[in-house]
GROMACS .gro file of C-alpha atoms in nm:
model
  214
    1MET     CA    1   2.260   0.578  -4.705
    2THR     CA    2   2.094   0.447  -5.033
    3TRP     CA    3   2.229   0.131  -5.200
    4PHE     CA    4   2.232   0.385  -5.446
    5ARG     CA    5   2.473   0.609  -5.296
    6ILE     CA    6   2.680   0.332  -5.218
    7THR     CA    7   2.657   0.222  -5.584
    8ARG     CA    8   2.758   0.486  -5.791
    9LEU     CA    9   3.013   0.671  -5.558
   10ARG     CA   10   3.193   0.348  -5.624
   11LEU     CA   11   3.107   0.261  -5.969
   12GLY     CA   12   3.220   0.598  -6.025
   13ALA     CA   13   3.520   0.645  -5.800
   14HIS     CA   14   3.786   0.676  -6.155
   15ARG     CA   15   3.517   1.007  -6.243
   16ARG     CA   16   3.485   1.096  -5.934
   17GLY     CA   17   3.777   1.027  -5.720
   18ALA     CA   18   3.775   1.367  -5.482
   19VAL     CA   19   3.422   1.215  -5.378
   20LEU     CA   20   3.532   0.938  -5.297
   21SER     CA   21   3.753   1.062  -5.080
   22VAL     CA   22   3.585   1.241  -4.897
   23CYS     CA   23   3.418   1.036  -4.756
   24LEU     CA   24   3.649   0.829  -4.652
   25VAL     CA   25   3.798   1.062  -4.460
   26LEU     CA   26   3.455   1.186  -4.319
   27ALA     CA   27   3.424   0.749  -4.200
   28ILE     CA   28   3.748   0.847  -3.942
   29PRO     CA   29   3.548   0.851  -3.656
   30VAL     CA   30   3.635   1.153  -3.468
   31ALA     CA   31   3.423   1.152  -3.142
   32SER     CA   32   3.453   0.953  -2.816
   33ASP     CA   33   3.153   0.733  -2.908
   34PRO     CA   34   3.197   0.653  -3.262
   35ASP     CA   35   2.797   0.589  -3.259
   36ALA     CA   36   2.722   0.926  -3.137
   37THR     CA   37   2.643   1.075  -3.516
   38ARG     CA   38   2.527   0.711  -3.628
   39PRO     CA   39   2.169   0.602  -3.674
   40PRO     CA   40   2.094   0.316  -3.469
   41ALA     CA   41   1.930   0.019  -3.676
   42ARG     CA   42   1.584   0.091  -3.791
   43SER     CA   43   1.486  -0.277  -3.816
   44ALA     CA   44   1.635  -0.646  -3.737
   45ASP     CA   45   1.691  -0.847  -3.974
   46ALA     CA   46   1.788  -1.217  -3.972
   47HIS     CA   47   1.921  -1.240  -4.312
   48ALA     CA   48   2.193  -0.994  -4.235
   49PRO     CA   49   2.541  -1.191  -4.107
   50ARG     CA   50   2.717  -1.110  -3.758
   51LEU     CA   51   2.930  -0.818  -3.868
   52GLU     CA   52   3.190  -0.851  -3.590
   53ARG     CA   53   3.490  -0.720  -3.605
   54ARG     CA   54   3.434  -0.349  -3.543
   55SER     CA   55   3.095  -0.375  -3.499
   56ALA     CA   56   3.032  -0.084  -3.284
   57ARG     CA   57   3.272   0.202  -3.508
   58PRO     CA   58   3.177   0.353  -3.816
   59GLY     CA   59   3.322   0.107  -4.105
   60ILE     CA   60   3.581   0.176  -4.354
   61TRP     CA   61   3.224   0.291  -4.620
   62ILE     CA   62   2.901   0.202  -4.428
   63HIS     CA   63   2.849   0.173  -4.035
   64PRO     CA   64   2.696  -0.193  -3.982
   65ASN     CA   65   2.356  -0.062  -3.847
   66GLU     CA   66   2.310   0.143  -4.173
   67LEU     CA   67   2.414  -0.157  -4.391
   68ARG     CA   68   2.180  -0.377  -4.229
   69ALA     CA   69   1.895  -0.172  -4.234
   70LEU     CA   70   1.900  -0.128  -4.644
   71ALA     CA   71   1.698  -0.300  -4.825
   72VAL     CA   72   1.696  -0.607  -4.975
   73GLU     CA   73   1.483  -0.523  -5.347
   74GLY     CA   74   1.408  -0.298  -5.613
   75PRO     CA   75   1.597  -0.120  -5.883
   76ALA     CA   76   1.919  -0.033  -5.665
   77TRP     CA   77   1.937  -0.365  -5.480
   78ALA     CA   78   1.884  -0.553  -5.864
   79ALA     CA   79   2.191  -0.312  -6.029
   80LEU     CA   80   2.463  -0.406  -5.758
   81GLU     CA   81   2.339  -0.809  -5.744
   82LYS     CA   82   2.427  -0.784  -6.143
   83THR     CA   83   2.737  -0.594  -6.096
   84ALA     CA   84   2.828  -0.847  -5.853
   85ARG     CA   85   2.729  -1.176  -6.056
   86ARG     CA   86   2.993  -0.983  -6.367
   87ALA     CA   87   3.149  -1.266  -6.499
   88THR     CA   88   3.575  -1.090  -6.396
   89THR     CA   89   3.933  -1.175  -6.470
   90ALA     CA   90   4.190  -1.216  -6.252
   91PRO     CA   91   4.248  -0.964  -5.952
   92ASP     CA   92   4.524  -0.738  -6.058
   93LEU     CA   93   4.607  -0.382  -5.976
   94ALA     CA   94   4.880  -0.364  -6.237
   95ASP     CA   95   4.539  -0.328  -6.539
   96PRO     CA   96   4.397  -0.021  -6.543
   97ASN     CA   97   4.087  -0.127  -6.756
   98THR     CA   98   3.990  -0.436  -6.548
   99ARG     CA   99   3.663  -0.400  -6.372
  100THR     CA  100   3.697  -0.692  -6.131
  101ASN     CA  101   3.773  -0.489  -5.795
  102VAL     CA  102   3.426  -0.335  -5.862
  103ALA     CA  103   3.257  -0.658  -5.875
  104ILE     CA  104   3.434  -0.809  -5.602
  105LEU     CA  105   3.275  -0.515  -5.357
  106ALA     CA  106   2.958  -0.603  -5.458
  107ARG     CA  107   2.970  -0.944  -5.386
  108ALA     CA  108   3.096  -0.806  -5.028
  109LEU     CA  109   2.808  -0.565  -5.057
  110VAL     CA  110   2.559  -0.865  -5.082
  111TYR     CA  111   2.756  -1.101  -4.821
  112ALA     CA  112   2.718  -0.851  -4.583
  113ARG     CA  113   2.349  -0.764  -4.608
  114THR     CA  114   2.219  -1.132  -4.696
  115GLY     CA  115   2.469  -1.358  -4.545
  116ASP     CA  116   2.497  -1.562  -4.885
  117THR     CA  117   2.850  -1.750  -4.785
  118ARG     CA  118   2.959  -1.797  -5.190
  119GLU     CA  119   3.013  -1.453  -5.207
  120ARG     CA  120   3.210  -1.476  -4.895
  121ASP     CA  121   3.370  -1.744  -5.011
  122ALA     CA  122   3.403  -1.533  -5.362
  123VAL     CA  123   3.579  -1.251  -5.211
  124LEU     CA  124   3.757  -1.457  -4.982
  125GLU     CA  125   3.935  -1.594  -5.315
  126ALA     CA  126   3.971  -1.279  -5.475
  127LEU     CA  127   4.151  -1.114  -5.148
  128HIS     CA  128   4.406  -1.469  -5.201
  129ARG     CA  129   4.479  -1.372  -5.546
  130VAL     CA  130   4.554  -0.999  -5.539
  131MET     CA  131   4.816  -0.967  -5.363
  132GLY     CA  132   5.123  -0.903  -5.545
  133THR     CA  133   4.962  -0.836  -5.833
  134GLU     CA  134   5.085  -0.453  -5.775
  135ALA     CA  135   5.305  -0.398  -6.078
  136GLY     CA  136   5.326  -0.061  -6.321
  137THR     CA  137   5.223   0.204  -6.160
  138THR     CA  138   5.012   0.419  -5.928
  139LEU     CA  139   4.718   0.542  -6.063
  140PRO     CA  140   4.556   0.147  -6.097
  141LEU     CA  141   4.681   0.050  -5.783
  142GLY     CA  142   4.533   0.381  -5.588
  143ARG     CA  143   4.182   0.342  -5.795
  144LYS     CA  144   4.161  -0.063  -5.745
  145LEU     CA  145   4.281  -0.128  -5.411
  146ILE     CA  146   4.021   0.028  -5.156
  147SER     CA  147   3.748  -0.187  -5.301
  148TYR     CA  148   3.981  -0.508  -5.202
  149VAL     CA  149   4.054  -0.330  -4.854
  150ILE     CA  150   3.652  -0.241  -4.776
  151ALA     CA  151   3.567  -0.584  -4.961
  152ALA     CA  152   3.840  -0.765  -4.641
  153GLU     CA  153   3.636  -0.577  -4.373
  154LEU     CA  154   3.281  -0.650  -4.474
  155VAL     CA  155   3.352  -1.031  -4.496
  156THR     CA  156   3.575  -1.060  -4.245
  157PRO     CA  157   3.861  -1.302  -4.318
  158PRO     CA  158   3.955  -1.612  -4.135
  159PRO     CA  159   4.272  -1.526  -3.907
  160GLU     CA  160   4.556  -1.698  -4.116
  161LEU     CA  161   4.412  -1.473  -4.400
  162ASP     CA  162   4.331  -1.154  -4.261
  163ALA     CA  163   4.702  -1.156  -4.098
  164ARG     CA  164   4.909  -1.236  -4.451
  165PHE     CA  165   4.660  -0.938  -4.561
  166ARG     CA  166   4.768  -0.678  -4.303
  167ALA     CA  167   5.110  -0.800  -4.317
  168TRP     CA  168   5.125  -0.725  -4.776
  169LEU     CA  169   4.873  -0.394  -4.677
  170ARG     CA  170   5.162  -0.283  -4.504
  171ASP     CA  171   5.414  -0.308  -4.778
  172VAL     CA  172   5.159  -0.245  -5.073
  173ALA     CA  173   5.131   0.150  -4.973
  174ARG     CA  174   5.564   0.212  -4.944
  175THR     CA  175   5.629  -0.005  -5.264
  176LYS     CA  176   5.846   0.131  -5.537
  177LEU     CA  177   5.601   0.080  -5.856
  178LYS     CA  178   5.854   0.337  -6.110
  179GLY     CA  179   5.948   0.531  -5.884
  180ARG     CA  180   5.597   0.620  -5.674
  181THR     CA  181   5.477   0.436  -5.359
  182LEU     CA  182   5.120   0.543  -5.289
  183ILE     CA  183   5.195   0.726  -5.028
  184SER     CA  184   5.468   0.948  -5.211
  185THR     CA  185   5.198   0.978  -5.492
  186HIS     CA  186   4.915   1.105  -5.270
  187GLU     CA  187   5.115   1.390  -5.139
  188ARG     CA  188   5.318   1.462  -5.432
  189ARG     CA  189   5.093   1.457  -5.729
  190PRO     CA  190   4.762   1.731  -5.681
  191ASN     CA  191   4.561   1.548  -5.931
  192ASN     CA  192   4.327   1.213  -5.997
  193TRP     CA  193   4.696   0.984  -5.936
  194GLY     CA  194   4.710   1.151  -5.605
  195THR     CA  195   4.341   1.154  -5.537
  196HIS     CA  196   4.266   0.822  -5.582
  197ALA     CA  197   4.626   0.736  -5.369
  198GLY     CA  198   4.493   0.913  -5.084
  199ALA     CA  199   4.169   0.723  -5.080
  200SER     CA  200   4.334   0.349  -5.101
  201ARG     CA  201   4.563   0.495  -4.868
  202ILE     CA  202   4.338   0.590  -4.593
  203ALA     CA  203   4.120   0.285  -4.605
  204VAL     CA  204   4.467   0.046  -4.562
  205ALA     CA  205   4.535   0.300  -4.265
  206ARG     CA  206   4.160   0.272  -4.144
  207TYR     CA  207   4.171  -0.204  -4.187
  208LEU     CA  208   4.455  -0.168  -3.965
  209ASP     CA  209   4.374   0.089  -3.735
  210ASP     CA  210   4.721   0.323  -3.776
  211VAL     CA  211   4.600   0.627  -3.611
  212SER     CA  212   4.914   0.741  -3.641
  213GLU     CA  213   4.891   0.685  -4.042
  214LEU     CA  214   4.563   0.883  -4.031
   0.00000   0.00000   0.00000
């Protein structure tokens, strides 16, 4: 796994939703030892923050050991930092055109790799503000929710925020938007709507440790 692959898949998710869903499905542990098929960290890094929650598990997007081993220099890293520094509008799960979700995920990845608390603070603020913005249809919700879920896992929100975020995630997957929920869209729409909804649905279930939903 490289920064190039991570960035390319995430930033292109609106065109390659099927690839994203496959990546998330493969992130679900299938062995009794979740580290059994994962490479160990190649080297220690004094700058990497402690990824306390789920540190022994594969993670929604990337295994913590793989994350710690990624380089913090070169063109791919520069592209990730550029995305993280992008000026953004307020988080909005109803706006199909906003790219704020991509920038927030990038900031979470930069924090997880460097420990820069300014990036973490920006992600936590986005988590506060994104809750309750779901409206319209399930297409932008499916496309964008996954970024905030992965970002939350990467920064480990404080307990109060994490509890609120988890409660909201349980509800948002079942919230009706013009007659559909994220779940029903995944199960009944065999196109890009269903694929994006499925990716976010899987991410939510992983974050909530909801084995039956997976």
